[in-house]
Each structure stands twice: as C-alpha cells, then as structure tokens.
C-alpha cells in the first residue's frame, strides 16, 4: 500500500506528534479479547444489567453506559470502587507478557527523525502507567517522549476516546491542537482526534485493516510509523 495524504493537509506548523502505543509504536502482547471479557464481567459483578452492555462488544462504550447507569442507581463511592476493579483486572491482563514487547519496525528511526527536526513526541494510551512504562522499556523506546499520558492518570471516563485526554497532552506540551498530529491504529484514536479537532494519521500495524480506514478517511494513512519521516519530508 502506498502512503495516502489528504491534499489539504498542511503540516508546516507541526510542532509535535502524539502516538498511541499498542499497535502503533509497539507490537502489543495484550490479549484484548480476554481484557474485554474481564471488564464486562466486572461491570456485571458490580450490578450492571446485562442489557446495558454494548451489544457489539465495544468495551469503551460499555464503560460509558455503565457509568451513566450507576450514577443514577448507586450510592456514593461506587465510582471509586468500580474504577479500582476495572483498572485491576485490565492491568493483570496487560502485565501478563509485557516483557516480550517489541517495537514496531521503524518506530525508533521515526522518533529519531522527529528529534533531529526539533519536533516533540508524546504518548497517549489506554494502557496503565505501570504497563506503559514497562512496555516502552522492553521495546527500547523508554525516554523518547516529552509526555506520556496513561489510562489511570485520570478518571477512566476521561481516557481515550474522550478528547479531553488528547487536550491534556496538548496542554502539557504547551501546544495547540492544530500544531500536533495524532498517530494511531484504532477507531478509538481516530474518534479522540476528531473530538479534539487535530489531524490524524492511521497505521495498519494494529487491529484495523485498510477497509476500516478507507471508510473513516483519516488525513494520513500509512503502513506503519516507519512511513512517518516520508510523510513529513517536504511538508514541514
């Protein structure tokens, strides 16, 4: 597949690139099917009716629905208890094989390119802080980023795809939404970028194939982050 860039994309004001982690920078070792199963089971154990779960299995949507339900039907303290349990079961799955994590081929070179051109780099992930730090270290990408924002740094409902998560990254970099590019492999990343009104570059190294991205039409479509220097060359 050739790299695709929308004709109207203007990157001359680019000051930083924000990356998703799993499937974008690293070859994830997480069993996401098992994580989704345990998250759904945890929601049900806390009293969520089965019919509130998202019928298509989207865990993010199920969590949003659960919070709306429990806000109306639960006593004080429910959010803290639920969030602690959701983070616990998610982290158990995340950490199972984290030491086997490898970088996506070309990721380190892409980050070196950004550094040479004085372009900042950041990570926005739904991974936990403990998992993210160990995964980046195992992949040899530790210390490459100005900012790393994780799932458990703020309330769970404020994680991707909530655009607030990406806006927090912008603020930490002291940059505007239009001076950044968000790179990711999943529709969650795309929706977060759209909500924050920032350009989005999709990669094919994650769970979504070409058919998904041709439907969503991101500003940039790459095989992997290895293509990023070629996308930026001549456009800065």
CSV table of C-alpha atoms in Angstrom, one decimal:
chain,number,residue,atom,x,y,z
A,1,UNK,CA,0.0,0.0,0.0
A,2,UNK,CA,1.3,3.5,-0.9
A,3,UNK,CA,1.1,6.2,1.8
A,4,UNK,CA,-2.0,8.3,1.4
A,5,UNK,CA,-2.1,12.0,2.4
A,6,UNK,CA,-5.1,14.3,2.0
A,7,UNK,CA,-4.3,17.2,-0.4
A,8,UNK,CA,-5.5,19.8,2.1
A,9,UNK,CA,-3.3,18.7,5.0
A,10,UNK,CA,-0.8,21.5,6.0
A,11,UNK,CA,1.9,20.3,8.3
A,12,UNK,CA,4.1,23.5,8.1
A,13,UNK,CA,3.1,24.4,11.7
A,14,UNK,CA,3.7,20.9,13.1
A,15,UNK,CA,5.4,21.1,16.5
A,16,UNK,CA,4.7,17.6,18.0
A,17,UNK,CA,3.5,14.1,17.1
A,18,UNK,CA,1.3,12.3,19.7
A,19,UNK,CA,1.4,8.5,19.4
A,20,UNK,CA,-0.9,5.8,20.5
A,21,UNK,CA,1.2,2.9,21.9
A,22,UNK,CA,-0.2,-0.6,21.4
A,23,UNK,CA,-0.4,-1.5,17.7
A,24,UNK,CA,1.2,1.9,16.7
A,25,UNK,CA,4.6,2.1,18.4
A,26,UNK,CA,4.8,-1.4,19.8
A,27,UNK,CA,3.7,-4.9,18.8
A,28,UNK,CA,1.2,-5.4,21.6
A,29,UNK,CA,1.3,-8.6,23.8
A,30,UNK,CA,-2.1,-7.8,25.4
A,31,UNK,CA,-4.9,-10.4,24.9
A,32,UNK,CA,-7.6,-7.7,24.3
A,33,UNK,CA,-10.4,-10.3,24.0
A,34,UNK,CA,-9.6,-11.5,27.5
A,35,UNK,CA,-9.4,-8.0,28.8
A,36,UNK,CA,-12.7,-7.1,27.3
A,37,UNK,CA,-14.3,-10.2,28.8
A,38,UNK,CA,-12.9,-9.4,32.2
A,39,UNK,CA,-14.1,-5.8,32.0
A,40,UNK,CA,-17.6,-6.9,31.0
A,41,UNK,CA,-17.6,-9.5,33.8
A,42,UNK,CA,-16.5,-6.9,36.3
A,43,UNK,CA,-19.3,-4.5,35.3
A,44,UNK,CA,-21.8,-7.2,35.7
A,45,UNK,CA,-20.4,-8.2,39.1
A,46,UNK,CA,-20.9,-4.6,40.2
A,47,UNK,CA,-24.6,-4.9,39.3
A,48,UNK,CA,-24.8,-3.7,35.8
A,49,UNK,CA,-27.8,-5.3,33.9
A,50,UNK,CA,-26.7,-7.4,31.0
A,51,UNK,CA,-28.7,-5.4,28.5
A,52,UNK,CA,-26.8,-2.3,29.3
A,53,UNK,CA,-23.6,-3.7,27.9
A,54,UNK,CA,-22.8,-2.6,24.3
A,55,UNK,CA,-24.2,-5.3,22.1
A,56,UNK,CA,-21.3,-5.0,19.6
A,57,UNK,CA,-18.8,-5.7,22.4
A,58,UNK,CA,-17.1,-2.3,22.4
A,59,UNK,CA,-15.6,-2.1,25.9
A,60,UNK,CA,-15.3,1.7,25.9
A,61,UNK,CA,-19.0,2.1,25.1
A,62,UNK,CA,-19.9,-0.4,27.8
A,63,UNK,CA,-17.9,1.5,30.4
A,64,UNK,CA,-19.6,4.8,29.4
A,65,UNK,CA,-23.1,3.1,29.6
A,66,UNK,CA,-22.2,1.6,33.0
A,67,UNK,CA,-21.1,4.9,34.5
A,68,UNK,CA,-24.3,6.5,33.3
A,69,UNK,CA,-26.4,3.7,34.8
A,70,UNK,CA,-24.5,3.6,38.2
A,71,UNK,CA,-24.7,7.3,38.5
A,72,UNK,CA,-28.5,7.0,38.7
A,73,UNK,CA,-28.8,3.8,40.6
A,74,UNK,CA,-25.8,3.5,43.0
A,75,UNK,CA,-24.8,5.1,46.3
A,76,UNK,CA,-21.8,7.3,47.0
A,77,UNK,CA,-18.4,5.7,46.4
A,78,UNK,CA,-19.5,3.4,43.6
A,79,UNK,CA,-17.2,5.2,41.0
A,80,UNK,CA,-14.0,4.7,43.1
A,81,UNK,CA,-14.8,1.0,43.8
A,82,UNK,CA,-15.7,0.3,40.1
A,83,UNK,CA,-12.7,2.1,38.7
A,84,UNK,CA,-10.3,0.3,41.0
A,85,UNK,CA,-11.7,-3.1,40.0
A,86,UNK,CA,-11.6,-2.2,36.3
A,87,UNK,CA,-8.1,-1.0,36.4
A,88,UNK,CA,-7.0,-4.0,38.4
A,89,UNK,CA,-8.4,-6.6,36.0
A,90,UNK,CA,-7.1,-4.7,33.0
A,91,UNK,CA,-3.6,-4.4,34.5
A,92,UNK,CA,-3.5,-8.1,35.2
A,93,UNK,CA,-4.1,-8.9,31.5
A,94,UNK,CA,-1.7,-6.1,30.4
A,95,UNK,CA,1.2,-7.3,32.5
A,96,UNK,CA,1.0,-11.0,31.7
A,97,UNK,CA,3.5,-10.8,28.8
A,98,UNK,CA,4.7,-7.3,28.9
A,99,UNK,CA,8.4,-8.2,29.0
A,100,UNK,CA,8.0,-9.8,25.5
A,101,UNK,CA,7.1,-6.4,24.0
A,102,UNK,CA,8.8,-5.4,20.8
A,103,UNK,CA,8.8,-2.1,18.9
A,104,UNK,CA,7.1,-1.8,15.6
A,105,UNK,CA,9.9,-1.9,13.0
A,106,UNK,CA,10.9,1.6,12.2
A,107,UNK,CA,9.5,3.2,15.3
A,108,UNK,CA,12.9,4.1,16.8
A,109,UNK,CA,14.0,5.6,13.5
A,110,UNK,CA,10.8,7.7,13.2
A,111,UNK,CA,11.4,9.0,16.7
A,112,UNK,CA,15.0,9.8,15.9
A,113,UNK,CA,13.8,11.7,12.8
A,114,UNK,CA,11.4,13.9,14.9
A,115,UNK,CA,14.2,14.6,17.4
A,116,UNK,CA,16.6,15.7,14.6
A,117,UNK,CA,13.9,18.2,13.3
A,118,UNK,CA,13.1,19.5,16.7
A,119,UNK,CA,9.6,18.0,16.7
A,120,UNK,CA,8.2,16.9,20.1
A,121,UNK,CA,6.9,13.4,20.7
A,122,UNK,CA,4.3,12.2,23.2
A,123,UNK,CA,2.3,9.1,24.0
A,124,UNK,CA,-1.4,8.9,24.7
A,125,UNK,CA,-2.5,5.4,25.7
A,126,UNK,CA,-5.4,3.5,27.4
A,127,UNK,CA,-2.7,1.3,29.0
A,128,UNK,CA,-2.0,1.6,32.7
A,129,UNK,CA,1.0,3.6,33.9
A,130,UNK,CA,2.9,0.5,35.1
A,131,UNK,CA,2.3,-1.4,31.9
A,132,UNK,CA,3.2,1.6,29.7
A,133,UNK,CA,6.5,2.2,31.3
A,134,UNK,CA,7.5,-1.5,31.3
A,135,UNK,CA,6.3,-1.9,27.7
A,136,UNK,CA,8.3,1.1,26.4
A,137,UNK,CA,11.3,-0.1,28.3
A,138,UNK,CA,11.1,-3.6,26.9
A,139,UNK,CA,10.7,-2.2,23.4
A,140,UNK,CA,13.7,0.1,23.7
A,141,UNK,CA,11.6,3.3,23.4
A,142,UNK,CA,11.9,4.5,27.0
A,143,UNK,CA,12.9,8.1,27.4
A,144,UNK,CA,11.9,9.1,23.9
A,145,UNK,CA,8.8,11.2,24.8
A,146,UNK,CA,8.2,14.6,26.4
A,147,UNK,CA,4.8,13.5,27.7
A,148,UNK,CA,3.3,10.0,28.4
A,149,UNK,CA,-0.4,10.1,29.4
A,150,UNK,CA,-1.9,6.8,30.6
A,151,UNK,CA,-5.4,5.4,31.4
A,152,UNK,CA,-5.0,5.6,35.2
A,153,UNK,CA,-3.5,9.1,35.3
A,154,UNK,CA,-7.1,10.5,35.4
A,155,UNK,CA,-10.6,9.1,35.8
A,156,UNK,CA,-11.4,6.3,33.5
A,157,UNK,CA,-14.2,8.1,31.7
A,158,UNK,CA,-11.7,10.8,30.7
A,159,UNK,CA,-9.4,8.3,28.8
A,160,UNK,CA,-9.5,7.9,25.0
A,161,UNK,CA,-11.7,8.3,23.1
A,162,UNK,CA,-12.6,11.2,25.3
A,163,UNK,CA,-10.9,14.2,23.6
A,164,UNK,CA,-10.1,15.6,27.0
A,165,UNK,CA,-7.2,13.1,27.1
A,166,UNK,CA,-5.6,14.4,24.0
A,167,UNK,CA,-6.3,18.0,25.0
A,168,UNK,CA,-4.3,17.3,28.2
A,169,UNK,CA,-1.4,16.2,26.1
A,170,UNK,CA,-1.5,19.4,24.1
A,171,UNK,CA,-1.5,21.4,27.3
A,172,UNK,CA,1.4,19.5,28.7
A,173,UNK,CA,3.3,20.3,25.5
A,174,UNK,CA,2.1,24.0,25.6
A,175,UNK,CA,0.8,23.5,22.0
A,176,UNK,CA,-2.4,23.9,20.2
A,177,UNK,CA,-4.5,21.1,18.6
A,178,UNK,CA,-3.5,22.2,15.1
A,179,UNK,CA,0.2,22.2,15.8
A,180,UNK,CA,0.1,18.5,16.6
A,181,UNK,CA,-0.5,15.2,14.7
A,182,UNK,CA,-2.0,12.2,16.4
A,183,UNK,CA,-1.0,8.8,15.1
A,184,UNK,CA,-2.9,5.6,15.9
A,185,UNK,CA,-4.1,2.2,14.8
A,186,UNK,CA,-7.7,2.1,16.1
A,187,UNK,CA,-11.0,3.9,15.7
A,188,UNK,CA,-10.7,4.9,19.3
A,189,UNK,CA,-7.7,7.0,18.4
A,190,UNK,CA,-9.5,8.4,15.3
A,191,UNK,CA,-12.5,9.5,17.4
A,192,UNK,CA,-10.3,11.1,20.0
A,193,UNK,CA,-8.5,13.1,17.3
A,194,UNK,CA,-11.8,14.2,15.8
A,195,UNK,CA,-13.2,15.3,19.1
A,196,UNK,CA,-10.0,17.3,19.8
A,197,UNK,CA,-10.0,18.7,16.2
A,198,UNK,CA,-6.5,17.6,15.5
A,199,UNK,CA,-5.1,15.9,12.3
A,200,UNK,CA,-5.0,12.1,12.5
A,201,UNK,CA,-2.6,9.6,10.8
A,202,UNK,CA,-3.7,6.0,10.8
A,203,UNK,CA,-1.4,3.0,10.6
A,204,UNK,CA,-2.1,-0.6,9.6
A,205,UNK,CA,0.0,-2.3,12.2
A,206,UNK,CA,-2.9,-2.7,14.6
A,207,UNK,CA,-6.3,-4.3,14.6
A,208,UNK,CA,-7.9,-2.3,11.8
A,209,UNK,CA,-7.4,-3.1,8.1
A,210,UNK,CA,-7.5,-1.0,5.0
A,211,UNK,CA,-11.3,-1.3,4.7
A,212,UNK,CA,-11.9,0.5,8.0
A,213,UNK,CA,-9.6,3.4,7.2
A,214,UNK,CA,-10.9,3.9,3.7
A,215,UNK,CA,-14.3,4.3,5.3
A,216,UNK,CA,-13.1,6.7,8.0
A,217,UNK,CA,-10.8,8.7,5.7
A,218,UNK,CA,-8.1,10.0,8.1
A,219,UNK,CA,-5.8,12.8,6.9
A,220,UNK,CA,-2.9,10.3,6.6
A,221,UNK,CA,-2.9,6.6,6.0
A,222,UNK,CA,0.4,4.7,6.5
A,223,UNK,CA,1.5,1.1,6.6
A,224,UNK,CA,3.4,1.9,9.8
A,225,UNK,CA,5.1,4.6,11.8
A,226,UNK,CA,8.2,3.8,9.7
A,227,UNK,CA,6.5,5.8,6.9
A,228,UNK,CA,6.2,8.9,9.1
A,229,UNK,CA,9.5,10.6,8.1
A,230,UNK,CA,8.5,10.2,4.4
A,231,UNK,CA,5.1,11.8,5.1
A,232,UNK,CA,6.8,14.8,6.9
A,233,UNK,CA,9.6,15.2,4.4
A,234,UNK,CA,9.0,18.3,2.4
A,235,UNK,CA,5.8,19.2,4.3
A,236,UNK,CA,7.4,20.9,7.4
